[in-house]
Short mmCIF file of C-alpha atoms in Angstrom, two decimals:
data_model
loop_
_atom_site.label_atom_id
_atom_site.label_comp_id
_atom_site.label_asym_id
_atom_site.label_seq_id
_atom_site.Cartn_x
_atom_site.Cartn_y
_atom_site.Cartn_z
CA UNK A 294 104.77 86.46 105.82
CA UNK A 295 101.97 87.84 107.85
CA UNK A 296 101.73 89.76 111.01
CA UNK A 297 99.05 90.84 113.59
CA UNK A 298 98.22 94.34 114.79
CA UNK A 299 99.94 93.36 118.48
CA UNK A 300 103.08 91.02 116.52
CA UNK A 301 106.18 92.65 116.21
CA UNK A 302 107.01 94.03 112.39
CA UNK A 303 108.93 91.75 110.53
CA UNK A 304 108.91 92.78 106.86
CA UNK A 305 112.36 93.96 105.42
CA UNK A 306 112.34 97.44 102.87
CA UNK A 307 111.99 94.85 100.12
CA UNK A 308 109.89 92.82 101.38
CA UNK A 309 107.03 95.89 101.98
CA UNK A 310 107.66 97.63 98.62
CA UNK A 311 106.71 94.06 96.82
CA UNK A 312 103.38 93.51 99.18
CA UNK A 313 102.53 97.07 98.29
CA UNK A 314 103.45 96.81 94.88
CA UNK A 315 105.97 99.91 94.71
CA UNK A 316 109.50 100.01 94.53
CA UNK A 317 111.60 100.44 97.37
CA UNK A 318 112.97 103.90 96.49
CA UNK A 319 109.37 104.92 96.72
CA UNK A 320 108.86 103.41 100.84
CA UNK A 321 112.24 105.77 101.47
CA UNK A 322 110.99 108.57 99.77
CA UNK A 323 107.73 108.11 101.99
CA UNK A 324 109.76 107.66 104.97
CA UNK A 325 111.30 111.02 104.31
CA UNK A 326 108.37 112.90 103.92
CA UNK A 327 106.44 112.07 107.45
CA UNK A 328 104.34 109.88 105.31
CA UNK A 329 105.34 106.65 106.80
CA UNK A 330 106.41 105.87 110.28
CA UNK A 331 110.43 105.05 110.96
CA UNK A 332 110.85 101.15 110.45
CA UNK A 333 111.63 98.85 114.15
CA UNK A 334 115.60 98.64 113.89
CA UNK A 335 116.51 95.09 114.46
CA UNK A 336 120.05 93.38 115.11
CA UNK A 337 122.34 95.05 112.38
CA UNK A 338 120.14 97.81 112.54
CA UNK A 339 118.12 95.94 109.86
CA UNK A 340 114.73 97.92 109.31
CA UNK A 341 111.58 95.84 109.98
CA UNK A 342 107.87 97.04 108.98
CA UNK A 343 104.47 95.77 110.00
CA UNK A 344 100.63 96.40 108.61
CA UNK A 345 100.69 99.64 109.80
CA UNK A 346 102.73 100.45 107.32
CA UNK A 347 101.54 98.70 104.64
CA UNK A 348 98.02 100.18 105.49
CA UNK A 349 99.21 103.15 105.33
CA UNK A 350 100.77 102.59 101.58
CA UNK A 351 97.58 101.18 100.86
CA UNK A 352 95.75 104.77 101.84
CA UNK A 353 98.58 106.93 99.77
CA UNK A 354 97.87 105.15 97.11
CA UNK A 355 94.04 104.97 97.49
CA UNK A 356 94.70 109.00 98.13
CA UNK A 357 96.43 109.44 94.98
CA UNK A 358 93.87 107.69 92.57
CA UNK A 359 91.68 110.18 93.87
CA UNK A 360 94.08 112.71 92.35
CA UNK A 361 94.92 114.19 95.59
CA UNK A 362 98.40 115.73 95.26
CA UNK A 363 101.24 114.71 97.75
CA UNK A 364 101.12 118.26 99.39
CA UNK A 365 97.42 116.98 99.78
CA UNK A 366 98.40 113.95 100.90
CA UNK A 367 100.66 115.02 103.52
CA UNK A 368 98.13 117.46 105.27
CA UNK A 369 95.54 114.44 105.20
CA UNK A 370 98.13 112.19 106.86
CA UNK A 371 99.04 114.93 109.20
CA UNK A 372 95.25 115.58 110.28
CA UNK A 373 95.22 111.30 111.29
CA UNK A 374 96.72 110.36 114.70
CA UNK A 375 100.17 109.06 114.63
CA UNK A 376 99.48 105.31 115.91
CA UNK A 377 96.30 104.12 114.27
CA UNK A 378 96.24 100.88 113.76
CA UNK A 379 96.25 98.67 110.52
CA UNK A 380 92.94 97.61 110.86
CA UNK A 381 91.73 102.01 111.30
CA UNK A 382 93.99 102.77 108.56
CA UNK A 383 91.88 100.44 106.81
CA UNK A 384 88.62 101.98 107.19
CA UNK A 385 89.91 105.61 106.68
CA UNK A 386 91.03 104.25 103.08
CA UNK A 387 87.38 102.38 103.10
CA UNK A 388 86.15 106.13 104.02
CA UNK A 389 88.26 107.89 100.83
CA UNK A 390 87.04 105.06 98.14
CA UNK A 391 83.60 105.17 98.94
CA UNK A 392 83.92 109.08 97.29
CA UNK A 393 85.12 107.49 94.40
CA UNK A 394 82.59 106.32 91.48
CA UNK A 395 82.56 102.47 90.72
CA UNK A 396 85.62 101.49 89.14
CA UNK A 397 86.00 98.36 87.36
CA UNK A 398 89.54 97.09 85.71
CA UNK A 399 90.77 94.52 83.12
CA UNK A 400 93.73 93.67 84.86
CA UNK A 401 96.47 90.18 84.77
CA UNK A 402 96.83 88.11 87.93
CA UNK A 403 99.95 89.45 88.76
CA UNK A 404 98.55 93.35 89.02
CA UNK A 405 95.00 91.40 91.04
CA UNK A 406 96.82 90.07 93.30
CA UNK A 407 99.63 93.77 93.94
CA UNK A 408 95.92 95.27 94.11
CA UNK A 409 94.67 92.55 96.68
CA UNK A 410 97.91 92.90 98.74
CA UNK A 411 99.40 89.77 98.67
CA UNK A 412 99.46 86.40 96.65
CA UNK A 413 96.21 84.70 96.00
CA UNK A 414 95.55 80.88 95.29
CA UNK A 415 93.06 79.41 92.60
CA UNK A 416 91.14 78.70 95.69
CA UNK A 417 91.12 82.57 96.81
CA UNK A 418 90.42 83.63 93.12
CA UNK A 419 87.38 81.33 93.19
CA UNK A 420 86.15 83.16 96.60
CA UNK A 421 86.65 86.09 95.13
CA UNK A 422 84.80 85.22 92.07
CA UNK A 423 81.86 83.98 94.15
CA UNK A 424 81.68 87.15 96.18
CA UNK A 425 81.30 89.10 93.01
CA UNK A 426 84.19 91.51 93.58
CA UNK A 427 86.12 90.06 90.27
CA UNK A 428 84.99 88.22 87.12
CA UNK A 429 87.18 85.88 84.54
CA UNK A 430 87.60 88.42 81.44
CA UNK A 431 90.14 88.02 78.34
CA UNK A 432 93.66 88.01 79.12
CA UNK A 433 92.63 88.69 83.13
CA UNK A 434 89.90 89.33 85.55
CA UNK A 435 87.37 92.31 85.89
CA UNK A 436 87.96 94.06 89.26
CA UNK A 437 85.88 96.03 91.20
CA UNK A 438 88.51 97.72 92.64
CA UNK A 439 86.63 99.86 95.29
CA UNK A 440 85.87 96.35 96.48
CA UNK A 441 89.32 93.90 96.40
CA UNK A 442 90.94 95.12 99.02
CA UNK A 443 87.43 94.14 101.29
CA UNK A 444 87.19 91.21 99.74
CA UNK A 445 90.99 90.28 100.07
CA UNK A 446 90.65 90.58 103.77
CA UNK A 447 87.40 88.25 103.69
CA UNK A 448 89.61 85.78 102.50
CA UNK A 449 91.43 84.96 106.32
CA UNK A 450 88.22 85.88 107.97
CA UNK A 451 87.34 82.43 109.76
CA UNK A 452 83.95 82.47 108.31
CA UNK A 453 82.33 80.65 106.47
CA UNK A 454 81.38 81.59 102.62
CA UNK A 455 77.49 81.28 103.22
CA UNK A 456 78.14 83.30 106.61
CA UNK A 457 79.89 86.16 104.62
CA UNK A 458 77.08 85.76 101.96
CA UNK A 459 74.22 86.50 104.81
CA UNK A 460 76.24 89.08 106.56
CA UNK A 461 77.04 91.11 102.38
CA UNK A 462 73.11 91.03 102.31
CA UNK A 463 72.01 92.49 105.86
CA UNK A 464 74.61 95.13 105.13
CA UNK A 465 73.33 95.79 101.66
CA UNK A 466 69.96 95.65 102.64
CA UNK A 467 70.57 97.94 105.72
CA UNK A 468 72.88 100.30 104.01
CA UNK A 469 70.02 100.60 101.17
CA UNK A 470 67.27 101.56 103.82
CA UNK A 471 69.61 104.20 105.13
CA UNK A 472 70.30 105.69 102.20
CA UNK A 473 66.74 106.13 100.97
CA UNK A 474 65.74 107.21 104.26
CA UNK A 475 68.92 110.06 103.98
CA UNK A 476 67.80 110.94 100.92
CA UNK A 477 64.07 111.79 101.52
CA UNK A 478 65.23 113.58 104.38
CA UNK A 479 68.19 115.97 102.17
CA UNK A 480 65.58 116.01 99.73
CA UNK A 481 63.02 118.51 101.46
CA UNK A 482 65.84 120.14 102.32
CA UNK A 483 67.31 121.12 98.71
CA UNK A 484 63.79 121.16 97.20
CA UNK A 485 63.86 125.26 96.59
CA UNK A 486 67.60 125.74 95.79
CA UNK A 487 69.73 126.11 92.61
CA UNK A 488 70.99 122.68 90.51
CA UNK A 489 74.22 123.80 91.34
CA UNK A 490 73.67 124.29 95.17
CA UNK A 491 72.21 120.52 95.45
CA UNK A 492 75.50 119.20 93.54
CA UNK A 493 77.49 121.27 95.64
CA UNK A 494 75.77 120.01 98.90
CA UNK A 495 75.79 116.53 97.65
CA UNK A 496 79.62 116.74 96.91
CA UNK A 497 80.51 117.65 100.24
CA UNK A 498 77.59 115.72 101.95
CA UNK A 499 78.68 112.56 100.40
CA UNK A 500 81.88 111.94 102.38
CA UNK A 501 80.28 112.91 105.57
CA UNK A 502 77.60 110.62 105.57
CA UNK A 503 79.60 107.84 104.93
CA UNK A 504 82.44 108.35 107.10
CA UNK A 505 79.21 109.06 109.73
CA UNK A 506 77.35 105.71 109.21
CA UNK A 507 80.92 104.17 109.22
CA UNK A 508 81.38 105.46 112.85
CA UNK A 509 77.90 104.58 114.25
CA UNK A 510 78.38 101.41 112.95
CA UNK A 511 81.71 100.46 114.78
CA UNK A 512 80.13 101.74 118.00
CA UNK A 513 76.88 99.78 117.61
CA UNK A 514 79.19 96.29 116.57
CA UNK A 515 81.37 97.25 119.71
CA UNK A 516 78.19 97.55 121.99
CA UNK A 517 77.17 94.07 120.18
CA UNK A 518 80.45 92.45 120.89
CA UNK A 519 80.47 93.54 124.05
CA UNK A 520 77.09 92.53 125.12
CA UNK A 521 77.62 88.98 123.42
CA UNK A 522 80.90 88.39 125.26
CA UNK A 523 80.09 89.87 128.90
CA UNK A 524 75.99 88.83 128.55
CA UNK A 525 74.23 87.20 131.23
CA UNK A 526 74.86 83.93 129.62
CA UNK A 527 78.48 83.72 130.29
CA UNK A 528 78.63 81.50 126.77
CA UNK A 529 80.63 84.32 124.96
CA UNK A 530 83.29 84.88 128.37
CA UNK A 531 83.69 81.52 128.33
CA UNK A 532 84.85 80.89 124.72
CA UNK A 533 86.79 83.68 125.13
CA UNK A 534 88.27 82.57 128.33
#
């Protein structure tokens, strides 16, 4: 059962813990804390839940593999404003992951597809294959887990898989420029210090940059979008229309 960020919620307690792949007790225990949002009451006062809230299980748990503890947790939650969407949640947990190293898994299909979010088809495995984010291994796939949950959402993006090939390689290629441009440029700054001063500035520079290149690039896709759908060629307003 899907939703949209504008649908009303309509997954049960149960129904959330299984997409997220914890247990029930776990989404109260949450809800207690301030860490999730209070569920939409429905007739019998039946608590419903949308992505929001199963974004923001994905980003405790993304939070936790990065051994952040929940006291942590909670003052990073805090520190977010209370009614991002599923979609910003997403890219805050994009944000933590990147500070992660790359982590690759031998895991079954069942624990793929808890990690994914959601059931996936031979069809979706296949995809997800081809992208490169997880490989056939004994007993299971190899996972790129810093990658599934992107490539998971690929899957209902209505693109097609030579489209999301093109667009993995301007971003790669792009993102590869920027970084050896950033580099030179920390470089002449560190040149004299201490070992331990670059790590240190590295450390700490390392989240920043991303989470900065992240936000530039929303604003320059916005202006994109925008231009494309309002341009003096009316084609985008129209389709939209």
């Amino acid at each position: 059962m899907t939703t949209t960020d504008t649908e009303e919620p309509t997954l049960t307690i149960d129904e959330l813990a299984a997409r997220a792949g914890v247990t029930v007790r776990t989404v109260r225990f949450y809800g207690t804390k301030g860490l999730l949002p209070p569920p939409v009451l429905g007739p019998r006062r039946v608590g419903h839940y949308g992505r929001e809230h199963l974004a923001r299980l994905a980003l405790i748990e993304e939070l936790q593999q990065q051994g952040m503890t929940l006291a942590g947790i909670e003052r990073y939650l805090r520190q977010l404003p209370p009614d991002l969407s599923a979609h910003d949640l997403a890219i805050h947990r994009a944000v933590v992951a990147s500070w992660a190293p790359e982590s690759v898994e031998t895991v079954t299909r069942a624990e793929l597809e808890r990690r994914a979010g959601g059931p996936l088809g031979d069809e979706d495995v296949e995809r997800l294959v081809a992208m490169g984010v997880v490989r056939p291994a004994d007993g299971g796939y190899e996972a790129d887990l810093g990658l599934l949950r992107l490539g998971a959402g690929l899957l209902d993006v209505p693109l097609s898989q030579e489209a999301i090939f093109a667009a993995r390689k301007v971003l790669v290629e792009h993102a590869r420029a920027a970084a050896r441009e950033l580099s030179q440029l920390f470089r002449g700054e560190v040149a004299e210090r201490d070992a331990r001063d670059v790590r240190s500035l590295s450390a700490h520079m390392h989240p920043l940059v991303v989470q900065a290149l992240l936000t530039a690039f929303q604003r320059s896709l916005k202006e994109e979008l925008d231009e494309w759908l309002t341009g003096p060629s009316g084609s985008g307003g129209s389709a939209a229309g």
